[in-house]
PDB file of N, CA and C in Angstrom:
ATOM      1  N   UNK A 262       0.835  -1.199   0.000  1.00 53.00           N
ATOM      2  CA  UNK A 262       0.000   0.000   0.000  1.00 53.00           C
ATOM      3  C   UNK A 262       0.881   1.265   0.000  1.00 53.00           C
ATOM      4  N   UNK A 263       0.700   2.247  -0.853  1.00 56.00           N
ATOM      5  CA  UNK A 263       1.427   3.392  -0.649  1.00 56.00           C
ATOM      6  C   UNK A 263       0.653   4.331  -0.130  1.00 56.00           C
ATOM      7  N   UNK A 264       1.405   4.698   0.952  1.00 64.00           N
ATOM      8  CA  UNK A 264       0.892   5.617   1.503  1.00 64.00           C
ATOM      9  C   UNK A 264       1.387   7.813   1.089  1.00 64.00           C
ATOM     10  N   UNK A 265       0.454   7.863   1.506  1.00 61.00           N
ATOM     11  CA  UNK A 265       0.103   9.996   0.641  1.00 61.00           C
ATOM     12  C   UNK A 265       1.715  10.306   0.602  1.00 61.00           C
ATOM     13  N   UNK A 266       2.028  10.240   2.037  1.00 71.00           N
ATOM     14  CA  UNK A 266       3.366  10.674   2.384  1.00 71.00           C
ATOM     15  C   UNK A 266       4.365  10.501   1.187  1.00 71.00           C
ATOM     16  N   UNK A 267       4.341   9.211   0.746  1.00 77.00           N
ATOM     17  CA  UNK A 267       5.177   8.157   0.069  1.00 77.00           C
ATOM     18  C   UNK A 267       5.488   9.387  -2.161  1.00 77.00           C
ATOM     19  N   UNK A 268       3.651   9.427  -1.496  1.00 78.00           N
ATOM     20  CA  UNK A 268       3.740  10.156  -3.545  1.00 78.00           C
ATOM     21  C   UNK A 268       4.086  10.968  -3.182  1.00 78.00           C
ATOM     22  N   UNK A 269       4.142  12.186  -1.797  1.00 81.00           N
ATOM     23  CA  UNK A 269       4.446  13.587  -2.268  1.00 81.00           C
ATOM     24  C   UNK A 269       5.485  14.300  -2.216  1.00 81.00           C
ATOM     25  N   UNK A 270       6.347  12.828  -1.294  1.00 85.00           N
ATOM     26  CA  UNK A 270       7.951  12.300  -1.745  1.00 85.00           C
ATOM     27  C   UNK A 270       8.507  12.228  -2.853  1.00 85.00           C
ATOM     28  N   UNK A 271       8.090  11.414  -3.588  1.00 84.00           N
ATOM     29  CA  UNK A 271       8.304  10.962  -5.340  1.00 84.00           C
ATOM     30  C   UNK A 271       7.827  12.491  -5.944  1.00 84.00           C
ATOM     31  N   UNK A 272       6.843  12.557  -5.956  1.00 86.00           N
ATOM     32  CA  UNK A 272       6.743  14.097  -6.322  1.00 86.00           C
ATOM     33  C   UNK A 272       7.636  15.304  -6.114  1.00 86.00           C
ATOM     34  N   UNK A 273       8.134  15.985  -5.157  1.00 88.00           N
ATOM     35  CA  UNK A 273       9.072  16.860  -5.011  1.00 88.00           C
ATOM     36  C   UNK A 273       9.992  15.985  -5.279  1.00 88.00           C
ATOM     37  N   UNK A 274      10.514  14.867  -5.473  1.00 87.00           N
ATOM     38  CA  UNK A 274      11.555  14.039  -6.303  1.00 87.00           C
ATOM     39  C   UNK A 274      11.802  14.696  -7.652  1.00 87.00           C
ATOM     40  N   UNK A 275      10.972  14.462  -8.439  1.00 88.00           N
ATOM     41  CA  UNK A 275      10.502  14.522  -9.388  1.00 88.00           C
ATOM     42  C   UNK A 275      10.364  16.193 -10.229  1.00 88.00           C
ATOM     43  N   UNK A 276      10.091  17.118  -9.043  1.00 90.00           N
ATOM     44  CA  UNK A 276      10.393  18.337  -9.345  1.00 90.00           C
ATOM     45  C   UNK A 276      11.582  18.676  -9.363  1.00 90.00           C
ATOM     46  N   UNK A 277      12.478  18.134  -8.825  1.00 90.00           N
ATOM     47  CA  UNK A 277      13.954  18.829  -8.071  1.00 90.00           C
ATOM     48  C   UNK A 277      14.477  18.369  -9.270  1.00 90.00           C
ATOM     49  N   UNK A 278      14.255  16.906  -9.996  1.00 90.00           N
ATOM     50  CA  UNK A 278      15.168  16.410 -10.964  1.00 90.00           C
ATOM     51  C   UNK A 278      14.809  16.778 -12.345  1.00 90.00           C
ATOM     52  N   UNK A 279      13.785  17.444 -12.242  1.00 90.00           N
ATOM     53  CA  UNK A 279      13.275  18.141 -13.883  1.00 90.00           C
ATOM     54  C   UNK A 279      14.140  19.732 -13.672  1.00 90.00           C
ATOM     55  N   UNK A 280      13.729  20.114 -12.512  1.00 91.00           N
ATOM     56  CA  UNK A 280      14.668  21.931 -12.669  1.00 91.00           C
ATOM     57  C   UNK A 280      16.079  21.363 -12.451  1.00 91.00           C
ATOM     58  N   UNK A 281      16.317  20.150 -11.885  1.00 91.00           N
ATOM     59  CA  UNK A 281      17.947  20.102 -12.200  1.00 91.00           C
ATOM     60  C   UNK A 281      18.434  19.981 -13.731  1.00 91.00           C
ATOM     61  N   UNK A 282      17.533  19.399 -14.380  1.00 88.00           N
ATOM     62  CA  UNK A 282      17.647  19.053 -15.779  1.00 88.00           C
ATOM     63  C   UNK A 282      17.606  20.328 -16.592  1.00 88.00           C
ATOM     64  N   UNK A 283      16.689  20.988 -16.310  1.00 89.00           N
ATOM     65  CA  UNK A 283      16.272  22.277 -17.352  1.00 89.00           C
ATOM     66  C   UNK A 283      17.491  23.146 -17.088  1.00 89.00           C
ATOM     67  N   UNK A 284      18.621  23.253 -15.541  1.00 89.00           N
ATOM     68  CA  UNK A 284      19.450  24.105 -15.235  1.00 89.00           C
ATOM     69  C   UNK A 284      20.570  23.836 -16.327  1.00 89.00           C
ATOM     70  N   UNK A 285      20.716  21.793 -16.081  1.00 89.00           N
ATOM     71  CA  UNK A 285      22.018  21.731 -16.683  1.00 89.00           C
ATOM     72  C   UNK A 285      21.899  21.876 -17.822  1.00 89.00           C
ATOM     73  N   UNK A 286      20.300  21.769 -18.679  1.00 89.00           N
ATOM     74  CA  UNK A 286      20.334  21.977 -20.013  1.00 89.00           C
ATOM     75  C   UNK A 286      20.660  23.621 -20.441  1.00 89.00           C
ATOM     76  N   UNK A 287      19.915  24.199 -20.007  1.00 88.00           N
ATOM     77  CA  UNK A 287      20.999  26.144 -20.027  1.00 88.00           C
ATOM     78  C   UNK A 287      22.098  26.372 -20.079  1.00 88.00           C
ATOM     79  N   UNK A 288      23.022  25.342 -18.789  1.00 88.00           N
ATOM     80  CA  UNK A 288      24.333  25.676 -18.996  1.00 88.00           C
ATOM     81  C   UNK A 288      24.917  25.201 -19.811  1.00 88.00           C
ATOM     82  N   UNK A 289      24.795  23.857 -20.428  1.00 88.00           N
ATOM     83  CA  UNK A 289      25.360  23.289 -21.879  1.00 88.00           C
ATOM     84  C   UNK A 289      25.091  24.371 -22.578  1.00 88.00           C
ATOM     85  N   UNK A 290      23.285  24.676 -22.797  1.00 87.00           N
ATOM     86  CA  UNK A 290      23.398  25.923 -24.019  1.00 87.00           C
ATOM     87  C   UNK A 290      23.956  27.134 -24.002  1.00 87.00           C
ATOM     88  N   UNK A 291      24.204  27.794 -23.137  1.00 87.00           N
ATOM     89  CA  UNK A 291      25.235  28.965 -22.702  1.00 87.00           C
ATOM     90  C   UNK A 291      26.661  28.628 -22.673  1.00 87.00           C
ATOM     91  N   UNK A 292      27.340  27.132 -22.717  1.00 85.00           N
ATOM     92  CA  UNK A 292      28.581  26.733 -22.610  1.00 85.00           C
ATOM     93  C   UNK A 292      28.530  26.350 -24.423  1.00 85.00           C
ATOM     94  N   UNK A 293      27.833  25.843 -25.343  1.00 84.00           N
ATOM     95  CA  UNK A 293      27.738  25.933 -26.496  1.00 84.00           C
ATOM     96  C   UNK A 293      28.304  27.191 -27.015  1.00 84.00           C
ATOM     97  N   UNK A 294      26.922  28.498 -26.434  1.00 85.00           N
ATOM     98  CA  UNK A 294      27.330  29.506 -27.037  1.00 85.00           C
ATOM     99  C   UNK A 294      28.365  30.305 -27.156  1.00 85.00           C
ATOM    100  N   UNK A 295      29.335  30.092 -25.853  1.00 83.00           N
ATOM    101  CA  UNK A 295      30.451  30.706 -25.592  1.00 83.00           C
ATOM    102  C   UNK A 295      31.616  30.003 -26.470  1.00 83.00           C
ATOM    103  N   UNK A 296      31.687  28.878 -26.575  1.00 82.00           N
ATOM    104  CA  UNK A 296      31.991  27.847 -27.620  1.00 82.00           C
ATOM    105  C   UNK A 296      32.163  28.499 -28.768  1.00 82.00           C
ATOM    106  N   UNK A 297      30.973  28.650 -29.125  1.00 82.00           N
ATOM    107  CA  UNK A 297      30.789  29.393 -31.109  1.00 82.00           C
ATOM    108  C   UNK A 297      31.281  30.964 -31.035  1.00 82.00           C
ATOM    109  N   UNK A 298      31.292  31.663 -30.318  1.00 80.00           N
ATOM    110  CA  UNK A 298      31.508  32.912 -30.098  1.00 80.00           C
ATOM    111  C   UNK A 298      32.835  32.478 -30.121  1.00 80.00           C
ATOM    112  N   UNK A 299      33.669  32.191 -29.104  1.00 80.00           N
ATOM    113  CA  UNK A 299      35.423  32.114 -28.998  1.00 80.00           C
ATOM    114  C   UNK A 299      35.745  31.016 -30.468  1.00 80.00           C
ATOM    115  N   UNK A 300      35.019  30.150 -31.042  1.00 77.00           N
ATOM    116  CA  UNK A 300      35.380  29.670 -32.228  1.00 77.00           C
ATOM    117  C   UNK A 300      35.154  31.007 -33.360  1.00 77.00           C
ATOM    118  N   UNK A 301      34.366  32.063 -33.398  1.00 77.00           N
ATOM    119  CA  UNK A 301      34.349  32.847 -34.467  1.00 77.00           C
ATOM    120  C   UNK A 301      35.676  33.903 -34.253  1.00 77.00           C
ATOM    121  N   UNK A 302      35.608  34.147 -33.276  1.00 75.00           N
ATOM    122  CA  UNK A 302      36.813  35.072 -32.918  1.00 75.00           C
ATOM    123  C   UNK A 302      38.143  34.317 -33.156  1.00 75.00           C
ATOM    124  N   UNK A 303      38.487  33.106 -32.967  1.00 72.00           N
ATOM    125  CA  UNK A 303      39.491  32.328 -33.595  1.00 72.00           C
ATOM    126  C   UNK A 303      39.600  32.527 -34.738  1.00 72.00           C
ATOM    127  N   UNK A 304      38.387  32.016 -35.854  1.00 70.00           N
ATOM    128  CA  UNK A 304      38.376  32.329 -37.224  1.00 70.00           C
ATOM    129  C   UNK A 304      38.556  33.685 -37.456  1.00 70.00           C
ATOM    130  N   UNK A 305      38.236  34.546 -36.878  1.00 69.00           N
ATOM    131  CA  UNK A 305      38.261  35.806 -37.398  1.00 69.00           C
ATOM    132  C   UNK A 305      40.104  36.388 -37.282  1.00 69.00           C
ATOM    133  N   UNK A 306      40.721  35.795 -36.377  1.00 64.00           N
ATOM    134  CA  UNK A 306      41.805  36.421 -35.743  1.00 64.00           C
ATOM    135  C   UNK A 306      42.897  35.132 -37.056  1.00 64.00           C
ATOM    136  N   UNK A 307      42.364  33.820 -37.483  1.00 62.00           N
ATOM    137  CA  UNK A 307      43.154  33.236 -38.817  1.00 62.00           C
ATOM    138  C   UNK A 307      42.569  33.982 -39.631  1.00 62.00           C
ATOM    139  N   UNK A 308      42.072  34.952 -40.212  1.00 62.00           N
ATOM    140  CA  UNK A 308      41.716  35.639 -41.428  1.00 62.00           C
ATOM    141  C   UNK A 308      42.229  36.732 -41.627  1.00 62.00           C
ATOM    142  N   UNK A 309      42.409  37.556 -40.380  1.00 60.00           N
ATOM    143  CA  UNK A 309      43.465  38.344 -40.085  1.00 60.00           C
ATOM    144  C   UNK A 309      44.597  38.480 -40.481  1.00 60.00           C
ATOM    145  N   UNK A 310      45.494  37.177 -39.929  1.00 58.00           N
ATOM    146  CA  UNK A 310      46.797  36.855 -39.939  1.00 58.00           C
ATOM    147  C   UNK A 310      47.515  35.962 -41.026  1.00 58.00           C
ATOM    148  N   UNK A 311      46.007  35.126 -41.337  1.00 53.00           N
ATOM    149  CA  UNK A 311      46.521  34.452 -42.387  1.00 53.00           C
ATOM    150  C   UNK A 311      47.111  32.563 -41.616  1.00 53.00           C
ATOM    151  N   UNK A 312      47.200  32.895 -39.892  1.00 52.00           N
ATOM    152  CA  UNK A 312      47.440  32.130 -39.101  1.00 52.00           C
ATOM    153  C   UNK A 312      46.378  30.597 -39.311  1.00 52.00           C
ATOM    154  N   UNK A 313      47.045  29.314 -39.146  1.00 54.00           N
ATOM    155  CA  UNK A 313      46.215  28.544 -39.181  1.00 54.00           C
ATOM    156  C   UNK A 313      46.276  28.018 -37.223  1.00 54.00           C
ATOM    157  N   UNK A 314      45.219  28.558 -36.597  1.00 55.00           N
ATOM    158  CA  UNK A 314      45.075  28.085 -35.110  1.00 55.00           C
ATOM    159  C   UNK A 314      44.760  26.657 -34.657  1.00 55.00           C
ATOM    160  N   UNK A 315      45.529  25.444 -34.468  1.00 58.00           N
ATOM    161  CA  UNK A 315      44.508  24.371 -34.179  1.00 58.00           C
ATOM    162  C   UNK A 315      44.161  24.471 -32.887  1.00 58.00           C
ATOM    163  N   UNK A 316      44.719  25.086 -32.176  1.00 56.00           N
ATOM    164  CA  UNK A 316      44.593  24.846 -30.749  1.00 56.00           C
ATOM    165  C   UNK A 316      43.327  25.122 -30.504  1.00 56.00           C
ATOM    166  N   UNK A 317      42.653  26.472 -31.138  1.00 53.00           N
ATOM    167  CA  UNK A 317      41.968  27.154 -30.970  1.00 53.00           C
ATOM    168  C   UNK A 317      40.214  25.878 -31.498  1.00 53.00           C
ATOM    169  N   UNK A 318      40.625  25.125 -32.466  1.00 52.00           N
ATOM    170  CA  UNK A 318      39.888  24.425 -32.948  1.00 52.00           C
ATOM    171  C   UNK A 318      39.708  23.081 -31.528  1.00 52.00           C
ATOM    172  N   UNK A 319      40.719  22.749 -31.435  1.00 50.00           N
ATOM    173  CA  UNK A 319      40.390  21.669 -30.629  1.00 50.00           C
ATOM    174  C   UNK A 319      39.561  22.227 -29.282  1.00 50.00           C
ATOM    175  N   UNK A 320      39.490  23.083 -28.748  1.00 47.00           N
ATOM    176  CA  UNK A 320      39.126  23.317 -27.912  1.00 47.00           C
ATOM    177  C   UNK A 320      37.226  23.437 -28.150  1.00 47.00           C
ATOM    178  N   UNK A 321      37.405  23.816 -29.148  1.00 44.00           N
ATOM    179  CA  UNK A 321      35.697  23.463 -29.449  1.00 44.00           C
ATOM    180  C   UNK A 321      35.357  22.657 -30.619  1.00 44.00           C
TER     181      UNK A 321
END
């Protein structure tokens, strides 16, 4: 038998691990974006120079 206590346990379970999810999914997408931003500025700084950067590549 489950008792009330038991679901409203699983429940705030259940909340905590969806806003943990939605947090870490933001910070991937904000860690993406910073990603493509410092990858354009790489490209932009080999177009410049004429420089071929890998370092700059591996890193994203």
């Amino acid at each position: 038998m489950v008792r009330a206590s038991d679901n409203a346990t699983q429940e705030s379970l259940f909340v905590m691990i969806r806003t943990t999810n939605s947090k870490i999914a933001k910070n991937a997408a904000s860690i993406n974006a910073i990603g493509r931003v410092t990858q354009a500025r790489v490209s932009r700084r080999e177009g410049l120079r004429g420089i071929d950067v890998p370092a700059g590549r591996a890193l994203y």
